[in-house]
mmCIF file of N, CA and C in Angstrom:
data_model
loop_
_atom_site.group_PDB
_atom_site.id
_atom_site.type_symbol
_atom_site.label_atom_id
_atom_site.label_comp_id
_atom_site.label_asym_id
_atom_site.label_seq_id
_atom_site.Cartn_x
_atom_site.Cartn_y
_atom_site.Cartn_z
ATOM 1 N N MET A 29 -6.558 1.912 37.986
ATOM 2 C CA MET A 29 -7.682 1.713 37.108
ATOM 3 C C MET A 29 -7.229 2.023 35.682
ATOM 4 N N THR A 30 -7.614 1.182 34.748
ATOM 5 C CA THR A 30 -7.235 1.397 33.361
ATOM 6 C C THR A 30 -8.371 2.061 32.605
ATOM 7 N N ALA A 31 -7.996 2.935 31.698
ATOM 8 C CA ALA A 31 -8.999 3.624 30.877
ATOM 9 C C ALA A 31 -9.411 2.709 29.737
ATOM 10 N N VAL A 32 -10.669 2.698 29.443
ATOM 11 C CA VAL A 32 -11.183 1.896 28.341
ATOM 12 C C VAL A 32 -11.385 2.821 27.150
ATOM 13 N N PHE A 33 -10.808 2.448 26.039
ATOM 14 C CA PHE A 33 -10.912 3.245 24.825
ATOM 15 C C PHE A 33 -12.080 2.725 23.995
ATOM 16 N N ASN A 34 -12.945 3.624 23.589
ATOM 17 C CA ASN A 34 -14.056 3.260 22.719
ATOM 18 C C ASN A 34 -13.941 4.093 21.457
ATOM 19 N N ALA A 35 -13.336 3.499 20.421
ATOM 20 C CA ALA A 35 -13.079 4.229 19.181
ATOM 21 C C ALA A 35 -14.363 4.664 18.510
ATOM 22 N N ARG A 36 -15.406 3.888 18.627
ATOM 23 C CA ARG A 36 -16.657 4.198 17.946
ATOM 24 C C ARG A 36 -17.293 5.472 18.496
ATOM 25 N N SER A 37 -17.249 5.680 19.815
ATOM 26 C CA SER A 37 -17.931 6.834 20.393
ATOM 27 C C SER A 37 -17.059 8.090 20.409
ATOM 28 N N ASP A 38 -15.781 7.962 20.224
ATOM 29 C CA ASP A 38 -14.899 9.113 20.292
ATOM 30 C C ASP A 38 -14.481 9.534 18.884
ATOM 31 N N GLY A 39 -15.376 10.227 18.199
ATOM 32 C CA GLY A 39 -15.145 10.629 16.818
ATOM 33 C C GLY A 39 -13.953 11.544 16.648
ATOM 34 N N MET A 40 -13.700 12.441 17.595
ATOM 35 C CA MET A 40 -12.563 13.345 17.485
ATOM 36 C C MET A 40 -11.251 12.582 17.539
ATOM 37 N N PHE A 41 -11.192 11.534 18.365
ATOM 38 C CA PHE A 41 -9.966 10.739 18.423
ATOM 39 C C PHE A 41 -9.695 10.101 17.072
ATOM 40 N N VAL A 42 -10.735 9.530 16.472
ATOM 41 C CA VAL A 42 -10.592 8.861 15.180
ATOM 42 C C VAL A 42 -10.097 9.856 14.133
ATOM 43 N N LYS A 43 -10.715 11.019 14.094
ATOM 44 C CA LYS A 43 -10.310 12.046 13.130
ATOM 45 C C LYS A 43 -8.866 12.469 13.365
ATOM 46 N N ASN A 44 -8.506 12.741 14.611
ATOM 47 C CA ASN A 44 -7.153 13.188 14.918
ATOM 48 C C ASN A 44 -6.115 12.114 14.632
ATOM 49 N N MET A 45 -6.473 10.850 14.870
ATOM 50 C CA MET A 45 -5.549 9.750 14.582
ATOM 51 C C MET A 45 -5.278 9.661 13.084
ATOM 52 N N ALA A 46 -6.321 9.742 12.285
ATOM 53 C CA ALA A 46 -6.159 9.680 10.832
ATOM 54 C C ALA A 46 -5.317 10.853 10.340
ATOM 55 N N LEU A 47 -5.590 12.039 10.863
ATOM 56 C CA LEU A 47 -4.840 13.221 10.440
ATOM 57 C C LEU A 47 -3.386 13.167 10.910
ATOM 58 N N ALA A 48 -3.154 12.628 12.108
ATOM 59 C CA ALA A 48 -1.791 12.541 12.633
ATOM 60 C C ALA A 48 -0.946 11.568 11.824
ATOM 61 N N ILE A 49 -1.544 10.473 11.404
ATOM 62 C CA ILE A 49 -0.780 9.459 10.677
ATOM 63 C C ILE A 49 -0.561 9.869 9.226
ATOM 64 N N PHE A 50 -1.604 10.370 8.586
ATOM 65 C CA PHE A 50 -1.514 10.637 7.151
ATOM 66 C C PHE A 50 -1.426 12.109 6.789
ATOM 67 N N GLY A 51 -2.009 12.978 7.581
ATOM 68 C CA GLY A 51 -2.056 14.391 7.227
ATOM 69 C C GLY A 51 -3.227 14.658 6.289
ATOM 70 N N ASP A 52 -3.761 15.853 6.351
ATOM 71 C CA ASP A 52 -4.948 16.202 5.576
ATOM 72 C C ASP A 52 -4.685 16.128 4.080
ATOM 73 N N LYS A 53 -3.525 16.573 3.635
ATOM 74 C CA LYS A 53 -3.219 16.568 2.203
ATOM 75 C C LYS A 53 -3.189 15.146 1.660
ATOM 76 N N GLU A 54 -2.527 14.243 2.376
ATOM 77 C CA GLU A 54 -2.441 12.860 1.913
ATOM 78 C C GLU A 54 -3.800 12.174 1.941
ATOM 79 N N LEU A 55 -4.631 12.464 2.941
ATOM 80 C CA LEU A 55 -5.971 11.888 2.986
ATOM 81 C C LEU A 55 -6.784 12.351 1.790
ATOM 82 N N LYS A 56 -6.684 13.631 1.455
ATOM 83 C CA LYS A 56 -7.425 14.143 0.298
ATOM 84 C C LYS A 56 -6.924 13.524 -0.992
ATOM 85 N N GLU A 57 -5.615 13.350 -1.119
ATOM 86 C CA GLU A 57 -5.060 12.726 -2.316
ATOM 87 C C GLU A 57 -5.451 11.258 -2.419
ATOM 88 N N SER A 58 -5.652 10.602 -1.284
ATOM 89 C CA SER A 58 -6.056 9.197 -1.273
ATOM 90 C C SER A 58 -7.501 9.020 -1.687
ATOM 91 N N SER A 59 -8.258 10.100 -1.711
ATOM 92 C CA SER A 59 -9.683 9.964 -1.971
ATOM 93 C C SER A 59 -10.059 10.314 -3.403
ATOM 94 N N VAL A 60 -9.106 10.324 -4.303
ATOM 95 C CA VAL A 60 -9.394 10.621 -5.699
ATOM 96 C C VAL A 60 -10.378 9.587 -6.228
ATOM 97 N N THR A 61 -11.488 10.064 -6.765
ATOM 98 C CA THR A 61 -12.537 9.135 -7.186
ATOM 99 C C THR A 61 -12.349 8.635 -8.601
ATOM 100 N N GLY A 62 -11.443 9.192 -9.368
ATOM 101 C CA GLY A 62 -11.235 8.747 -10.736
ATOM 102 C C GLY A 62 -10.286 7.567 -10.840
ATOM 103 N N ALA A 63 -9.951 6.960 -9.720
ATOM 104 C CA ALA A 63 -8.994 5.859 -9.708
ATOM 105 C C ALA A 63 -9.590 4.619 -10.355
ATOM 106 N N PRO A 64 -8.750 3.758 -10.933
ATOM 107 C CA PRO A 64 -9.255 2.544 -11.568
ATOM 108 C C PRO A 64 -10.031 1.654 -10.614
ATOM 109 N N SER A 65 -9.573 1.547 -9.383
ATOM 110 C CA SER A 65 -10.253 0.677 -8.429
ATOM 111 C C SER A 65 -10.228 1.324 -7.052
ATOM 112 N N ASN A 66 -11.354 1.853 -6.625
ATOM 113 C CA ASN A 66 -11.414 2.462 -5.299
ATOM 114 C C ASN A 66 -11.286 1.409 -4.210
ATOM 115 N N ARG A 67 -11.679 0.162 -4.502
ATOM 116 C CA ARG A 67 -11.518 -0.910 -3.520
ATOM 117 C C ARG A 67 -10.037 -1.138 -3.241
ATOM 118 N N THR A 68 -9.227 -1.092 -4.279
ATOM 119 C CA THR A 68 -7.782 -1.256 -4.101
ATOM 120 C C THR A 68 -7.226 -0.118 -3.268
ATOM 121 N N LYS A 69 -7.638 1.108 -3.552
ATOM 122 C CA LYS A 69 -7.165 2.248 -2.766
ATOM 123 C C LYS A 69 -7.634 2.138 -1.316
ATOM 124 N N SER A 70 -8.851 1.639 -1.109
ATOM 125 C CA SER A 70 -9.350 1.455 0.251
ATOM 126 C C SER A 70 -8.520 0.414 0.981
ATOM 127 N N GLY A 71 -8.183 -0.661 0.288
ATOM 128 C CA GLY A 71 -7.356 -1.698 0.884
ATOM 129 C C GLY A 71 -5.990 -1.177 1.262
ATOM 130 N N MET A 72 -5.398 -0.356 0.405
ATOM 131 C CA MET A 72 -4.098 0.220 0.705
ATOM 132 C C MET A 72 -4.180 1.153 1.903
ATOM 133 N N PHE A 73 -5.284 1.892 2.022
ATOM 134 C CA PHE A 73 -5.453 2.778 3.169
ATOM 135 C C PHE A 73 -5.462 1.966 4.462
ATOM 136 N N VAL A 74 -6.235 0.878 4.494
ATOM 137 C CA VAL A 74 -6.320 0.043 5.702
ATOM 138 C C VAL A 74 -4.968 -0.600 6.003
ATOM 139 N N LYS A 75 -4.293 -1.088 4.982
ATOM 140 C CA LYS A 75 -2.993 -1.724 5.191
ATOM 141 C C LYS A 75 -1.983 -0.734 5.759
ATOM 142 N N ASN A 76 -1.956 0.474 5.233
ATOM 143 C CA ASN A 76 -1.037 1.491 5.749
ATOM 144 C C ASN A 76 -1.408 1.909 7.169
ATOM 145 N N MET A 77 -2.699 2.007 7.431
ATOM 146 C CA MET A 77 -3.158 2.368 8.774
ATOM 147 C C MET A 77 -2.778 1.264 9.777
ATOM 148 N N ALA A 78 -2.970 0.003 9.392
ATOM 149 C CA ALA A 78 -2.622 -1.116 10.275
ATOM 150 C C ALA A 78 -1.121 -1.114 10.575
ATOM 151 N N LEU A 79 -0.317 -0.857 9.561
ATOM 152 C CA LEU A 79 1.127 -0.823 9.764
ATOM 153 C C LEU A 79 1.512 0.314 10.705
ATOM 154 N N ALA A 80 0.852 1.460 10.561
ATOM 155 C CA ALA A 80 1.154 2.605 11.426
ATOM 156 C C ALA A 80 0.726 2.358 12.867
ATOM 157 N N ILE A 81 -0.398 1.676 13.056
ATOM 158 C CA ILE A 81 -0.921 1.461 14.413
ATOM 159 C C ILE A 81 -0.258 0.273 15.104
ATOM 160 N N PHE A 82 -0.111 -0.842 14.399
ATOM 161 C CA PHE A 82 0.438 -2.051 15.021
ATOM 162 C C PHE A 82 1.959 -2.128 14.951
ATOM 163 N N GLY A 83 2.545 -1.638 13.884
ATOM 164 C CA GLY A 83 3.978 -1.787 13.668
ATOM 165 C C GLY A 83 4.275 -3.079 12.937
ATOM 166 N N ASP A 84 5.411 -3.113 12.255
ATOM 167 C CA ASP A 84 5.701 -4.279 11.431
ATOM 168 C C ASP A 84 5.968 -5.540 12.242
ATOM 169 N N LYS A 85 6.623 -5.421 13.381
ATOM 170 C CA LYS A 85 6.926 -6.609 14.191
ATOM 171 C C LYS A 85 5.646 -7.280 14.697
ATOM 172 N N GLU A 86 4.723 -6.470 15.230
ATOM 173 C CA GLU A 86 3.479 -7.036 15.751
ATOM 174 C C GLU A 86 2.639 -7.669 14.637
ATOM 175 N N LEU A 87 2.605 -7.032 13.480
ATOM 176 C CA LEU A 87 1.842 -7.609 12.373
ATOM 177 C C LEU A 87 2.431 -8.943 11.922
ATOM 178 N N LYS A 88 3.751 -9.011 11.814
ATOM 179 C CA LYS A 88 4.398 -10.245 11.363
ATOM 180 C C LYS A 88 4.188 -11.398 12.340
ATOM 181 N N GLU A 89 4.108 -11.099 13.617
ATOM 182 C CA GLU A 89 4.032 -12.149 14.632
ATOM 183 C C GLU A 89 2.618 -12.463 15.092
ATOM 184 N N SER A 90 1.608 -11.887 14.442
ATOM 185 C CA SER A 90 0.221 -12.066 14.883
ATOM 186 C C SER A 90 -0.661 -12.495 13.726
ATOM 187 N N SER A 91 -1.887 -12.868 14.083
ATOM 188 C CA SER A 91 -2.921 -13.094 13.076
ATOM 189 C C SER A 91 -4.111 -12.217 13.460
ATOM 190 N N VAL A 92 -5.050 -12.074 12.551
ATOM 191 C CA VAL A 92 -6.175 -11.186 12.806
ATOM 192 C C VAL A 92 -7.035 -11.715 13.944
ATOM 193 N N THR A 93 -7.332 -13.010 13.939
ATOM 194 C CA THR A 93 -8.252 -13.576 14.931
ATOM 195 C C THR A 93 -7.578 -14.431 15.998
ATOM 196 N N GLY A 94 -6.389 -14.924 15.721
ATOM 197 C CA GLY A 94 -5.722 -15.815 16.661
ATOM 198 C C GLY A 94 -6.142 -17.268 16.509
ATOM 199 N N ALA A 95 -6.916 -17.563 15.487
ATOM 200 C CA ALA A 95 -7.379 -18.939 15.251
ATOM 201 C C ALA A 95 -6.256 -19.757 14.605
ATOM 202 N N PRO A 96 -6.219 -21.074 14.866
ATOM 203 C CA PRO A 96 -5.188 -21.908 14.250
ATOM 204 C C PRO A 96 -5.386 -22.002 12.737
ATOM 205 N N SER A 97 -4.294 -22.172 12.030
ATOM 206 C CA SER A 97 -4.324 -22.265 10.580
ATOM 207 C C SER A 97 -4.818 -23.642 10.143
ATOM 208 N N ASN A 98 -5.723 -23.669 9.194
ATOM 209 C CA ASN A 98 -6.182 -24.944 8.637
ATOM 210 C C ASN A 98 -5.108 -25.572 7.759
ATOM 211 N N ARG A 99 -4.262 -24.751 7.175
ATOM 212 C CA ARG A 99 -3.257 -25.239 6.252
ATOM 213 C C ARG A 99 -2.086 -25.889 6.973
ATOM 214 N N THR A 100 -1.539 -25.239 7.997
ATOM 215 C CA THR A 100 -0.324 -25.741 8.623
ATOM 216 C C THR A 100 -0.575 -26.567 9.876
ATOM 217 N N LYS A 101 -1.734 -26.438 10.479
ATOM 218 C CA LYS A 101 -2.089 -27.165 11.708
ATOM 219 C C LYS A 101 -1.105 -26.914 12.843
ATOM 220 N N SER A 102 -0.381 -25.790 12.771
ATOM 221 C CA SER A 102 0.586 -25.473 13.819
ATOM 222 C C SER A 102 -0.094 -24.656 14.921
ATOM 223 N N ASP A 103 0.682 -24.348 15.932
ATOM 224 C CA ASP A 103 0.149 -23.520 17.017
ATOM 225 C C ASP A 103 -0.278 -22.172 16.460
ATOM 226 N N PRO A 104 -1.410 -21.665 16.914
ATOM 227 C CA PRO A 104 -1.890 -20.384 16.374
ATOM 228 C C PRO A 104 -1.028 -19.213 16.840
ATOM 229 N N LYS A 105 -0.936 -18.222 15.989
ATOM 230 C CA LYS A 105 -0.268 -16.986 16.371
ATOM 231 C C LYS A 105 -1.217 -16.196 17.258
ATOM 232 N N PRO A 106 -0.695 -15.349 18.117
ATOM 233 C CA PRO A 106 -1.589 -14.535 18.951
ATOM 234 C C PRO A 106 -2.387 -13.559 18.083
ATOM 235 N N SER A 107 -3.580 -13.239 18.533
ATOM 236 C CA SER A 107 -4.410 -12.310 17.761
ATOM 237 C C SER A 107 -3.936 -10.876 17.980
ATOM 238 N N LEU A 108 -4.258 -10.044 17.012
ATOM 239 C CA LEU A 108 -3.952 -8.621 17.149
ATOM 240 C C LEU A 108 -4.795 -8.027 18.262
ATOM 241 N N ASN A 109 -4.316 -6.959 18.843
ATOM 242 C CA ASN A 109 -5.050 -6.267 19.892
ATOM 243 C C ASN A 109 -6.400 -5.810 19.327
ATOM 244 N N PRO A 110 -7.517 -6.309 19.884
ATOM 245 C CA PRO A 110 -8.832 -5.968 19.320
ATOM 246 C C PRO A 110 -9.172 -4.485 19.409
ATOM 247 N N THR A 111 -8.670 -3.786 20.406
ATOM 248 C CA THR A 111 -8.937 -2.344 20.521
ATOM 249 C C THR A 111 -8.268 -1.587 19.382
ATOM 250 N N LYS A 112 -7.031 -1.968 19.079
ATOM 251 C CA LYS A 112 -6.329 -1.328 17.970
ATOM 252 C C LYS A 112 -6.995 -1.683 16.639
ATOM 253 N N ALA A 113 -7.458 -2.929 16.511
ATOM 254 C CA ALA A 113 -8.129 -3.336 15.282
ATOM 255 C C ALA A 113 -9.414 -2.532 15.076
ATOM 256 N N LEU A 114 -10.153 -2.303 16.160
ATOM 257 C CA LEU A 114 -11.362 -1.470 16.058
ATOM 258 C C LEU A 114 -11.006 -0.026 15.717
ATOM 259 N N ALA A 115 -9.864 0.445 16.195
ATOM 260 C CA ALA A 115 -9.423 1.798 15.852
ATOM 261 C C ALA A 115 -9.135 1.887 14.356
ATOM 262 N N VAL A 116 -8.501 0.852 13.794
ATOM 263 C CA VAL A 116 -8.261 0.818 12.346
ATOM 264 C C VAL A 116 -9.592 0.868 11.604
ATOM 265 N N ARG A 117 -10.547 0.063 12.063
ATOM 266 C CA ARG A 117 -11.861 0.028 11.413
ATOM 267 C C ARG A 117 -12.542 1.390 11.460
ATOM 268 N N ASP A 118 -12.519 2.024 12.619
ATOM 269 C CA ASP A 118 -13.215 3.296 12.774
ATOM 270 C C ASP A 118 -12.524 4.435 12.028
ATOM 271 N N ILE A 119 -11.202 4.401 11.961
ATOM 272 C CA ILE A 119 -10.493 5.404 11.162
ATOM 273 C C ILE A 119 -10.816 5.194 9.682
ATOM 274 N N PHE A 120 -10.909 3.944 9.265
ATOM 275 C CA PHE A 120 -11.289 3.622 7.884
ATOM 276 C C PHE A 120 -12.694 4.143 7.591
ATOM 277 N N ARG A 121 -13.614 3.931 8.520
ATOM 278 C CA ARG A 121 -14.984 4.431 8.354
ATOM 279 C C ARG A 121 -14.985 5.958 8.226
ATOM 280 N N TYR A 122 -14.211 6.619 9.091
ATOM 281 C CA TYR A 122 -14.118 8.078 9.030
ATOM 282 C C TYR A 122 -13.592 8.530 7.663
ATOM 283 N N PHE A 123 -12.563 7.846 7.163
ATOM 284 C CA PHE A 123 -11.991 8.164 5.856
ATOM 285 C C PHE A 123 -13.033 8.034 4.756
ATOM 286 N N LEU A 124 -13.808 6.943 4.784
ATOM 287 C CA LEU A 124 -14.821 6.722 3.746
ATOM 288 C C LEU A 124 -15.942 7.756 3.823
ATOM 289 N N GLU A 125 -16.336 8.122 5.041
ATOM 290 C CA GLU A 125 -17.426 9.102 5.206
ATOM 291 C C GLU A 125 -16.965 10.520 4.868
ATOM 292 N N SER A 126 -15.806 10.915 5.365
ATOM 293 C CA SER A 126 -15.380 12.301 5.261
ATOM 294 C C SER A 126 -14.658 12.643 3.964
ATOM 295 N N TYR A 127 -13.882 11.705 3.445
ATOM 296 C CA TYR A 127 -13.081 12.008 2.269
ATOM 297 C C TYR A 127 -13.631 11.379 0.993
ATOM 298 N N ARG A 128 -14.138 10.174 1.083
ATOM 299 C CA ARG A 128 -14.719 9.547 -0.102
ATOM 300 C C ARG A 128 -16.191 9.918 -0.282
ATOM 301 N N ARG A 129 -16.856 10.229 0.816
ATOM 302 C CA ARG A 129 -18.274 10.615 0.825
ATOM 303 C C ARG A 129 -19.169 9.559 0.163
ATOM 304 N N TYR A 130 -18.919 8.301 0.527
ATOM 305 C CA TYR A 130 -19.748 7.198 0.030
ATOM 306 C C TYR A 130 -21.073 7.180 0.770
ATOM 307 N N ASP A 131 -22.056 6.509 0.176
ATOM 308 C CA ASP A 131 -23.326 6.328 0.879
ATOM 309 C C ASP A 131 -23.155 5.230 1.926
ATOM 310 N N LYS A 132 -24.146 5.107 2.814
ATOM 311 C CA LYS A 132 -24.035 4.182 3.960
ATOM 312 C C LYS A 132 -23.837 2.731 3.532
ATOM 313 N N ASP A 133 -24.525 2.303 2.482
ATOM 314 C CA ASP A 133 -24.401 0.910 2.038
ATOM 315 C C ASP A 133 -22.987 0.598 1.560
ATOM 316 N N LYS A 134 -22.411 1.489 0.782
ATOM 317 C CA LYS A 134 -21.051 1.293 0.271
ATOM 318 C C LYS A 134 -20.040 1.307 1.416
ATOM 319 N N ILE A 135 -20.262 2.198 2.379
ATOM 320 C CA ILE A 135 -19.367 2.274 3.541
ATOM 321 C C ILE A 135 -19.416 0.966 4.325
ATOM 322 N N GLU A 136 -20.603 0.463 4.592
ATOM 323 C CA GLU A 136 -20.732 -0.790 5.349
ATOM 324 C C GLU A 136 -20.097 -1.960 4.603
ATOM 325 N N GLU A 137 -20.237 -1.969 3.285
ATOM 326 C CA GLU A 137 -19.637 -3.039 2.475
ATOM 327 C C GLU A 137 -18.116 -3.017 2.596
ATOM 328 N N LEU A 138 -17.528 -1.848 2.472
ATOM 329 C CA LEU A 138 -16.066 -1.741 2.539
ATOM 330 C C LEU A 138 -15.531 -1.920 3.952
ATOM 331 N N VAL A 139 -16.217 -1.345 4.934
ATOM 332 C CA VAL A 139 -15.764 -1.470 6.323
ATOM 333 C C VAL A 139 -15.816 -2.928 6.769
ATOM 334 N N GLY A 140 -16.756 -3.689 6.239
ATOM 335 C CA GLY A 140 -16.847 -5.107 6.576
ATOM 336 C C GLY A 140 -15.633 -5.903 6.129
ATOM 337 N N ASP A 141 -14.853 -5.351 5.206
ATOM 338 C CA ASP A 141 -13.669 -6.038 4.686
ATOM 339 C C ASP A 141 -12.370 -5.619 5.370
ATOM 340 N N TYR A 142 -12.444 -4.828 6.425
ATOM 341 C CA TYR A 142 -11.215 -4.314 7.018
ATOM 342 C C TYR A 142 -10.314 -5.432 7.535
ATOM 343 N N GLN A 143 -10.898 -6.504 8.087
ATOM 344 C CA GLN A 143 -10.069 -7.615 8.567
ATOM 345 C C GLN A 143 -9.392 -8.336 7.403
ATOM 346 N N THR A 144 -10.079 -8.429 6.282
ATOM 347 C CA THR A 144 -9.484 -9.046 5.094
ATOM 348 C C THR A 144 -8.273 -8.243 4.639
ATOM 349 N N PHE A 145 -8.394 -6.921 4.634
ATOM 350 C CA PHE A 145 -7.275 -6.078 4.222
ATOM 351 C C PHE A 145 -6.096 -6.239 5.178
ATOM 352 N N ILE A 146 -6.358 -6.317 6.482
ATOM 353 C CA ILE A 146 -5.278 -6.516 7.459
ATOM 354 C C ILE A 146 -4.650 -7.894 7.260
ATOM 355 N N ARG A 147 -5.479 -8.897 7.036
ATOM 356 C CA ARG A 147 -4.983 -10.259 6.799
ATOM 357 C C ARG A 147 -4.074 -10.287 5.572
ATOM 358 N N GLN A 148 -4.451 -9.576 4.516
ATOM 359 C CA GLN A 148 -3.627 -9.511 3.314
ATOM 360 C C GLN A 148 -2.289 -8.837 3.605
ATOM 361 N N LYS A 149 -2.305 -7.795 4.434
ATOM 362 C CA LYS A 149 -1.061 -7.103 4.798
ATOM 363 C C LYS A 149 -0.135 -8.042 5.558
ATOM 364 N N ILE A 150 -0.684 -8.797 6.500
ATOM 365 C CA ILE A 150 0.127 -9.759 7.258
ATOM 366 C C ILE A 150 0.717 -10.795 6.310
ATOM 367 N N SER A 151 -0.099 -11.285 5.406
ATOM 368 C CA SER A 151 0.368 -12.271 4.435
ATOM 369 C C SER A 151 1.472 -11.705 3.550
ATOM 370 N N ASP A 152 1.296 -10.481 3.086
ATOM 371 C CA ASP A 152 2.325 -9.840 2.256
ATOM 372 C C ASP A 152 3.640 -9.694 3.014
ATOM 373 N N MET A 153 3.553 -9.343 4.289
ATOM 374 C CA MET A 153 4.758 -9.144 5.084
ATOM 375 C C MET A 153 5.471 -10.463 5.371
ATOM 376 N N ASN A 154 4.730 -11.541 5.501
ATOM 377 C CA ASN A 154 5.327 -12.835 5.835
ATOM 378 C C ASN A 154 5.726 -13.643 4.608
ATOM 379 N N ARG A 155 5.337 -13.170 3.445
ATOM 380 C CA ARG A 155 5.654 -13.891 2.210
ATOM 381 C C ARG A 155 7.153 -13.872 1.986
ATOM 382 N N VAL A 156 7.696 -15.024 1.697
ATOM 383 C CA VAL A 156 9.115 -15.140 1.417
ATOM 384 C C VAL A 156 9.329 -14.715 -0.029
ATOM 385 N N THR A 157 10.270 -13.845 -0.232
ATOM 386 C CA THR A 157 10.580 -13.417 -1.585
ATOM 387 C C THR A 157 11.295 -14.553 -2.289
ATOM 388 N N LYS A 158 10.714 -14.970 -3.378
ATOM 389 C CA LYS A 158 11.313 -16.075 -4.131
ATOM 390 C C LYS A 158 12.280 -15.506 -5.159
ATOM 391 N N ARG A 159 13.425 -16.090 -5.197
ATOM 392 C CA ARG A 159 14.414 -15.692 -6.190
ATOM 393 C C ARG A 159 14.421 -16.735 -7.294
ATOM 394 N N VAL A 160 14.492 -16.258 -8.477
ATOM 395 C CA VAL A 160 14.607 -17.165 -9.610
ATOM 396 C C VAL A 160 16.080 -17.461 -9.782
ATOM 397 N N VAL A 161 16.406 -18.704 -9.589
ATOM 398 C CA VAL A 161 17.795 -19.118 -9.702
ATOM 399 C C VAL A 161 17.930 -19.943 -10.962
ATOM 400 N N LYS A 162 18.795 -19.485 -11.838
ATOM 401 C CA LYS A 162 19.033 -20.232 -13.068
ATOM 402 C C LYS A 162 20.043 -21.320 -12.764
ATOM 403 N N THR A 163 19.659 -22.515 -13.066
ATOM 404 C CA THR A 163 20.567 -23.633 -12.861
ATOM 405 C C THR A 163 20.844 -24.282 -14.202
ATOM 406 N N THR A 164 22.025 -24.726 -14.347
ATOM 407 C CA THR A 164 22.391 -25.450 -15.565
ATOM 408 C C THR A 164 22.733 -26.864 -15.142
ATOM 409 N N ASN A 165 22.305 -27.763 -15.929
ATOM 410 C CA ASN A 165 22.569 -29.162 -15.637
ATOM 411 C C ASN A 165 23.634 -29.648 -16.606
ATOM 412 N N ASN A 166 24.877 -29.608 -16.165
ATOM 413 C CA ASN A 166 25.995 -30.009 -17.014
ATOM 414 C C ASN A 166 26.184 -31.514 -17.023
ATOM 415 N N ASN A 167 25.486 -32.221 -16.206
ATOM 416 C CA ASN A 167 25.645 -33.670 -16.114
ATOM 417 C C ASN A 167 24.823 -34.401 -17.158
ATOM 418 N N ARG A 168 24.000 -33.699 -17.899
ATOM 419 C CA ARG A 168 23.148 -34.348 -18.886
ATOM 420 C C ARG A 168 23.972 -34.711 -20.115
ATOM 421 N N THR A 169 23.711 -35.864 -20.640
ATOM 422 C CA THR A 169 24.354 -36.280 -21.877
ATOM 423 C C THR A 169 23.328 -36.328 -22.965
ATOM 424 N N SER A 170 23.718 -35.929 -24.160
ATOM 425 C CA SER A 170 22.754 -35.943 -25.258
ATOM 426 C C SER A 170 23.044 -37.065 -26.202
#
């Protein structure tokens, strides 16, 4: 028999997972409210959490939903494990409630974007680094 994990109902697991990955000091430092953009800091928190939970190989080889790409029309990548994705969401919620101390509306707004933040992380990891290559055209005549 397999155990079913319910991240939403197991608050202690969520808290311990966040503390194990980041540590209390780093979580407190991540919650500085004087930052230029708290949305950016929230996005970085989710991206780092996703990388810690899924690992770089799984993120590179998966998509958030598993749906086919409209742009490439190729075979869809497998979706991320939904249980782990919910764990990322719930740890993010815990971070916003306990360290940022946002009100419920702000928390719901940011938590609703957790898949977008993961999608951005996958995109960043799969982006090919472009090198600027200087070419000279010596064949031109003036």
